[in-house]
CSV table of C-alpha atoms in Angstrom, one decimal:
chain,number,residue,atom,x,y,z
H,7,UNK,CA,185.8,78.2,87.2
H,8,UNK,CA,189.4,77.2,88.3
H,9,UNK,CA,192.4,77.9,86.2
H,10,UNK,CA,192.8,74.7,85.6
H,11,UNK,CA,189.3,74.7,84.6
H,12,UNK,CA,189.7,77.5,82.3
H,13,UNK,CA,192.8,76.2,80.5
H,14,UNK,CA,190.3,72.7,80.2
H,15,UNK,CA,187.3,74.6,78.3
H,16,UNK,CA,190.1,76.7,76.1
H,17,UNK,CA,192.1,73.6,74.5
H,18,UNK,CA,189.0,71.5,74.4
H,19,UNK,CA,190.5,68.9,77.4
H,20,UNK,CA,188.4,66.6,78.6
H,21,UNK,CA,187.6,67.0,82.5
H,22,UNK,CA,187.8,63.4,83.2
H,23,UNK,CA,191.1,63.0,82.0
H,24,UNK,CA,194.0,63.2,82.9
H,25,UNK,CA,197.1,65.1,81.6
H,26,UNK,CA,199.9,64.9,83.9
H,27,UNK,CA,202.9,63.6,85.0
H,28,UNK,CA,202.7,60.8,87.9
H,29,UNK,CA,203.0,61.2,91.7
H,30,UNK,CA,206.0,59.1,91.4
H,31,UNK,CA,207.6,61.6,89.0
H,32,UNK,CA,206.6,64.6,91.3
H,33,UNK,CA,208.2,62.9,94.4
H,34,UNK,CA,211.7,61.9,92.8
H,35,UNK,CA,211.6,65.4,91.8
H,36,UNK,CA,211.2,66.7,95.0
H,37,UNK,CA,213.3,63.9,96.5
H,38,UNK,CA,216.4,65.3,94.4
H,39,UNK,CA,216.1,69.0,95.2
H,40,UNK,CA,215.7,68.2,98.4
H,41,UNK,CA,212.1,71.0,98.4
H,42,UNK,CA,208.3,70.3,98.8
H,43,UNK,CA,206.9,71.9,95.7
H,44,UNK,CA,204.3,74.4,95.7
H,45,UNK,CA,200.7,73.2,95.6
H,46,UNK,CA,199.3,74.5,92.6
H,47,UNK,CA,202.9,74.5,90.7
H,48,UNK,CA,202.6,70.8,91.8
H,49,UNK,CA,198.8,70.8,90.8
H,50,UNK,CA,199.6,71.5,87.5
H,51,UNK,CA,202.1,69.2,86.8
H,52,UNK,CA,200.1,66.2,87.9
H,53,UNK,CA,197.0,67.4,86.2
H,54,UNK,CA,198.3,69.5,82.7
H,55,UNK,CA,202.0,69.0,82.7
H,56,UNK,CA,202.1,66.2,79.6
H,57,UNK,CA,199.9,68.0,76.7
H,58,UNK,CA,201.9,68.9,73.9
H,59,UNK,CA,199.7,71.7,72.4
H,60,UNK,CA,199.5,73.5,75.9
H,61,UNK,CA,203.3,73.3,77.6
H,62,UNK,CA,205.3,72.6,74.5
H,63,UNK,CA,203.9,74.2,71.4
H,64,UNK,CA,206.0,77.8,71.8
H,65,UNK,CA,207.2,78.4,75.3
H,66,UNK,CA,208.2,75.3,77.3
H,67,UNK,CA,207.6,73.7,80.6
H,68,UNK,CA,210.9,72.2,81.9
H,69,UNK,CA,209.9,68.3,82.7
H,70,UNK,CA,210.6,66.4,86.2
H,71,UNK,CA,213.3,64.9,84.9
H,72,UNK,CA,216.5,66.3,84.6
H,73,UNK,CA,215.2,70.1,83.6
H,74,UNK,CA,213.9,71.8,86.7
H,75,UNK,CA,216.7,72.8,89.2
H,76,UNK,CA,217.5,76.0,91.0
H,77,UNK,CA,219.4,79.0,89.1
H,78,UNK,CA,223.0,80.2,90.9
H,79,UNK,CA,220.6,82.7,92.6
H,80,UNK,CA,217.9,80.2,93.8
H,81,UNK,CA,215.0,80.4,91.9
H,82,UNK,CA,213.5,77.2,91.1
H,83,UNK,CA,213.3,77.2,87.0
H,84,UNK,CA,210.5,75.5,85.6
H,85,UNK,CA,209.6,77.0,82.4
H,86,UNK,CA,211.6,78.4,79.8
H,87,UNK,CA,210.9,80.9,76.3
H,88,UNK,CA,211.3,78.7,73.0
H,89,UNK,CA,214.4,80.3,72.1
H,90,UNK,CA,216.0,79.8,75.6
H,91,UNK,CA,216.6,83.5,76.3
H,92,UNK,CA,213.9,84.0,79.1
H,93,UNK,CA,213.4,81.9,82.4
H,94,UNK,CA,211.0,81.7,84.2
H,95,UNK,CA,210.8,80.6,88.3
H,96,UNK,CA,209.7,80.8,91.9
H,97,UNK,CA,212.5,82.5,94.4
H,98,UNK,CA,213.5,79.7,97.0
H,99,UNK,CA,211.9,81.2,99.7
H,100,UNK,CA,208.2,81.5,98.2
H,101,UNK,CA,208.4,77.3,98.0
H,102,UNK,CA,206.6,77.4,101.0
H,103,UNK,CA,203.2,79.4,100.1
H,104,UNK,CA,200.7,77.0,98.2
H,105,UNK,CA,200.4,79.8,95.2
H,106,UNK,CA,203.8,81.9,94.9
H,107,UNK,CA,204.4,84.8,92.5
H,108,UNK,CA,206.8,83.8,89.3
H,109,UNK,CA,209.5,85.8,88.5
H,110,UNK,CA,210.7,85.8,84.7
H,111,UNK,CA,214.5,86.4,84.0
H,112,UNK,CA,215.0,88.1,80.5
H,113,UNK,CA,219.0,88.2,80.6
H,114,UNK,CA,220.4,84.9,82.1
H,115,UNK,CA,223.4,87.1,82.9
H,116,UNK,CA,223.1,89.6,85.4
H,117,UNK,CA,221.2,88.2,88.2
H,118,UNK,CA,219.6,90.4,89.6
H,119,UNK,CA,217.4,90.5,86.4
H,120,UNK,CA,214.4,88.6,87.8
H,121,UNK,CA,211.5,90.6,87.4
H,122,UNK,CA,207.8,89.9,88.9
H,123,UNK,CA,205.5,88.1,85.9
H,124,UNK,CA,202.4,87.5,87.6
H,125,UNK,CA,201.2,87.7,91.2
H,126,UNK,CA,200.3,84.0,91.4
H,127,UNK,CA,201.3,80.6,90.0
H,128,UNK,CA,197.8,79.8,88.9
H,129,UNK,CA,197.8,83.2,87.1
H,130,UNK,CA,201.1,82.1,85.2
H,131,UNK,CA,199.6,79.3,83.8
H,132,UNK,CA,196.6,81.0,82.2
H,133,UNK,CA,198.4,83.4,81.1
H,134,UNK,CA,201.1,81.1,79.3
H,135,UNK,CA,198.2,79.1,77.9
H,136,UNK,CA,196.9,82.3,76.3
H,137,UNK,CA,200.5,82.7,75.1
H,138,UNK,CA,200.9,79.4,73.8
H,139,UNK,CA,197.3,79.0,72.2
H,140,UNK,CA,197.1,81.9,70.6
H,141,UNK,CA,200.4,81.3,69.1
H,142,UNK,CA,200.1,78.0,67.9
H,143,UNK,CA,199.0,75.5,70.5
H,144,UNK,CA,195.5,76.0,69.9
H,145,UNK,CA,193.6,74.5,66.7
H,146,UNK,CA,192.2,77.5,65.2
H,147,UNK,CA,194.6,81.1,65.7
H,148,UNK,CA,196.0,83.9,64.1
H,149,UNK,CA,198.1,86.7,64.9
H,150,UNK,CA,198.2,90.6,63.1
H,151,UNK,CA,201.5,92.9,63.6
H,152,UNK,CA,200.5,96.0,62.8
H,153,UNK,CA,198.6,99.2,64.6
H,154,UNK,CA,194.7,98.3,65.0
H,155,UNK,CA,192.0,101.5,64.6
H,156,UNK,CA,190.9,102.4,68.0
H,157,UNK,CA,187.5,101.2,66.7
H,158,UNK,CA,188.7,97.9,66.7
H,159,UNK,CA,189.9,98.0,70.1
H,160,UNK,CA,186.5,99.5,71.6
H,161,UNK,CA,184.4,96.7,69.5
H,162,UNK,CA,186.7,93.6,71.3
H,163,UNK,CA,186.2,95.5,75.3
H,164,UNK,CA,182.2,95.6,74.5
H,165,UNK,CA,181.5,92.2,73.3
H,166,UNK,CA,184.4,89.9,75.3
H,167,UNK,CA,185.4,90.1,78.8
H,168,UNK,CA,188.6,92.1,80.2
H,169,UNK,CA,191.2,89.1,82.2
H,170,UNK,CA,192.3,91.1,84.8
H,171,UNK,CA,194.5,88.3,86.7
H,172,UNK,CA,197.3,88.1,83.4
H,173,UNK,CA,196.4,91.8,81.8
H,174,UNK,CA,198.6,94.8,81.7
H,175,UNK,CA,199.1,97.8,80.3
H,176,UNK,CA,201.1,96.6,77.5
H,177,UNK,CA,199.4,93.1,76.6
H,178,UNK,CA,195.3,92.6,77.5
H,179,UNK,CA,194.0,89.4,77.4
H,180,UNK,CA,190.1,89.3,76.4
H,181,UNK,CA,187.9,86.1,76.3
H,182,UNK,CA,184.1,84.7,76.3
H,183,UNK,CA,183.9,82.8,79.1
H,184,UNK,CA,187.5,81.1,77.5
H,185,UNK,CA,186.0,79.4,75.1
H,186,UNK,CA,187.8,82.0,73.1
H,187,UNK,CA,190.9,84.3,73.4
H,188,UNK,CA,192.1,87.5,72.1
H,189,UNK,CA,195.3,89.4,73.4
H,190,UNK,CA,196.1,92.4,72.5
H,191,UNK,CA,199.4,94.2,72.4
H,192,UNK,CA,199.9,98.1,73.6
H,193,UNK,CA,202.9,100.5,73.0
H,194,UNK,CA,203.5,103.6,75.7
H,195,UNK,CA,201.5,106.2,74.0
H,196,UNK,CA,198.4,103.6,74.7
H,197,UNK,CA,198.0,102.8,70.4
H,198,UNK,CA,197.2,98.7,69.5
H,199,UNK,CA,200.2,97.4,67.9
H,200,UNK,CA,198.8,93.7,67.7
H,201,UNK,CA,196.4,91.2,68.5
H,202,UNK,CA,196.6,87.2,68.7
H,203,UNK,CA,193.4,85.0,68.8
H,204,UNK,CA,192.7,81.9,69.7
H,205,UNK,CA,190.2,78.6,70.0
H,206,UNK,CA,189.6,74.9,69.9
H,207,UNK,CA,186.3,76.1,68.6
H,208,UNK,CA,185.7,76.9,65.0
H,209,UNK,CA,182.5,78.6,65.4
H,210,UNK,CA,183.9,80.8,67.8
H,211,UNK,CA,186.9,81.8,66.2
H,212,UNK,CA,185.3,82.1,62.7
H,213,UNK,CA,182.6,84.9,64.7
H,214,UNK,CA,186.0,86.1,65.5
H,215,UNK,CA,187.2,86.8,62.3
H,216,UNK,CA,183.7,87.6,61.1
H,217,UNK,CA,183.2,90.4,63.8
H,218,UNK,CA,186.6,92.4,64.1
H,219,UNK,CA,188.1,93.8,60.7
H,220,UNK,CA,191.4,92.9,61.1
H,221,UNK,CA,193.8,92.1,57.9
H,222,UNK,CA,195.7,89.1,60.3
H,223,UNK,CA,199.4,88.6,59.7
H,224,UNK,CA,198.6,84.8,59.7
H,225,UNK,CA,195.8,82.2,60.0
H,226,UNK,CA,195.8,78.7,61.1
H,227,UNK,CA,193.6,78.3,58.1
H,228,UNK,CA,196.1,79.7,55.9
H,229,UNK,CA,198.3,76.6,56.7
H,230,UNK,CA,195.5,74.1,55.7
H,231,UNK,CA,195.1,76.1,52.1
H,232,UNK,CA,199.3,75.7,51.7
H,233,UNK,CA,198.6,71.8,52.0
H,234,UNK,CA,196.0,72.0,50.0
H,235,UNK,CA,198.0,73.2,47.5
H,236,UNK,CA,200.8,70.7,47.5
H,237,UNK,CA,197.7,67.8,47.5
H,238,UNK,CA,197.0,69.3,43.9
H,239,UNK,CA,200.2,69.5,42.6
């Protein structure tokens, strides 16, 4: 599979359809910055770049119009953190290769702040759609804050496979076949200091929860019992 694939199978998106933005809105776009976009940053726009859940459910992808432009140090910004203090780009002269690193800039400030996210632009985009699933984009997900037994972590390596394209030492990202997600978060001294889950698939997220003792923080079903509630009242 693709990663466009993959992101598909993970929010339940149908492969027939499409979810993007129009050549016409590409080419204006590229018509005003005066720049051929990358191929797969393009790719994605035309194919993903319009469903909510996926781009605009925590961290955002800036749209054609009016919200990509170049940074005073000339990265091409496309995507931004929900709370507007990270950035995320592609340094001007990577426009050219068809699947360019992206840099992320954590303090808007001091510019030489950009610092290398993942190796790819493909690679970006999986790994934000494990970020943004797992933290609300996806149907079924929960999160836990907290430090998780070693057990714990040795039961989630065995029985789901290791993403090595958007894991690192501090944040793994696990998965069966993506049908399913589960990152998990790492502090220096190596010790699990959170987890965040994730599905369009309640079978597989409820094995999930079935499988890994974890006391979560927060569940998406914990949201459908508050309204519940107030249907009662």
């Amino acid at each position: 599979m693709n990663y466009i694939q993959k992101i598909k199978r993970l929010f339940n998106l149908s492969e027939n359809e499409n979810y993007g933005f129009s050549e016409n809105q590409i080419l204006d776009l590229e018509k005003t910055l005066e720049i051929k976009l990358p191929l797969k940053l393009k790719e994605y726009y035309l194919e993903l770049g319009k469903e909510e859940n996926l781009n605009y459910s925590f961290n955002r992808l800036l749209k054609p119009e009016n919200e990509i432009g170049f940074s005073d140090d000339n990265f091409l910004v496309f995507y931004e953190e929900n709370q507007n203090v990270a950035f995320w780009g592609i340094k001007k002269e990577d426009l050219s290769e068809e699947n360019p690193p992206v840099y992320g800039n954590y303090d808007t400030i001091e510019k030489s702040d950009w610092e290398i996210e993942t190796e790819t632009t493909e690679n970006f985009f999986l790994l934000m759609a494990v970020f943004n699933g797992t933290l609300g984009g996806l149907q079924f997900n929960g999160n836990h804050f907290g430090e998780i037994d070693l057990e714990i972590v040795k039961l989630i390596e065995e029985n789901y496979a290791l993403v090595p394209e958007i894991s690192r030492e501090n944040q793994k990202v696990y998965t069966d076949d993506f049908y399913a997600v589960i990152s998990l978060s790492f502090d220096q001294e190596k010790n699990c200091t959170g987890a965040f889950i994730g599905s369009s698939n309640q079978e597989r997220f409820d094995a999930i929860l079935e499988n890994i003792d974890i006391d979560w923080s927060y569940l998406s079903y914990d949201d459908e019992d508050a309204y519940e509630d107030d249907e009662t009242e």
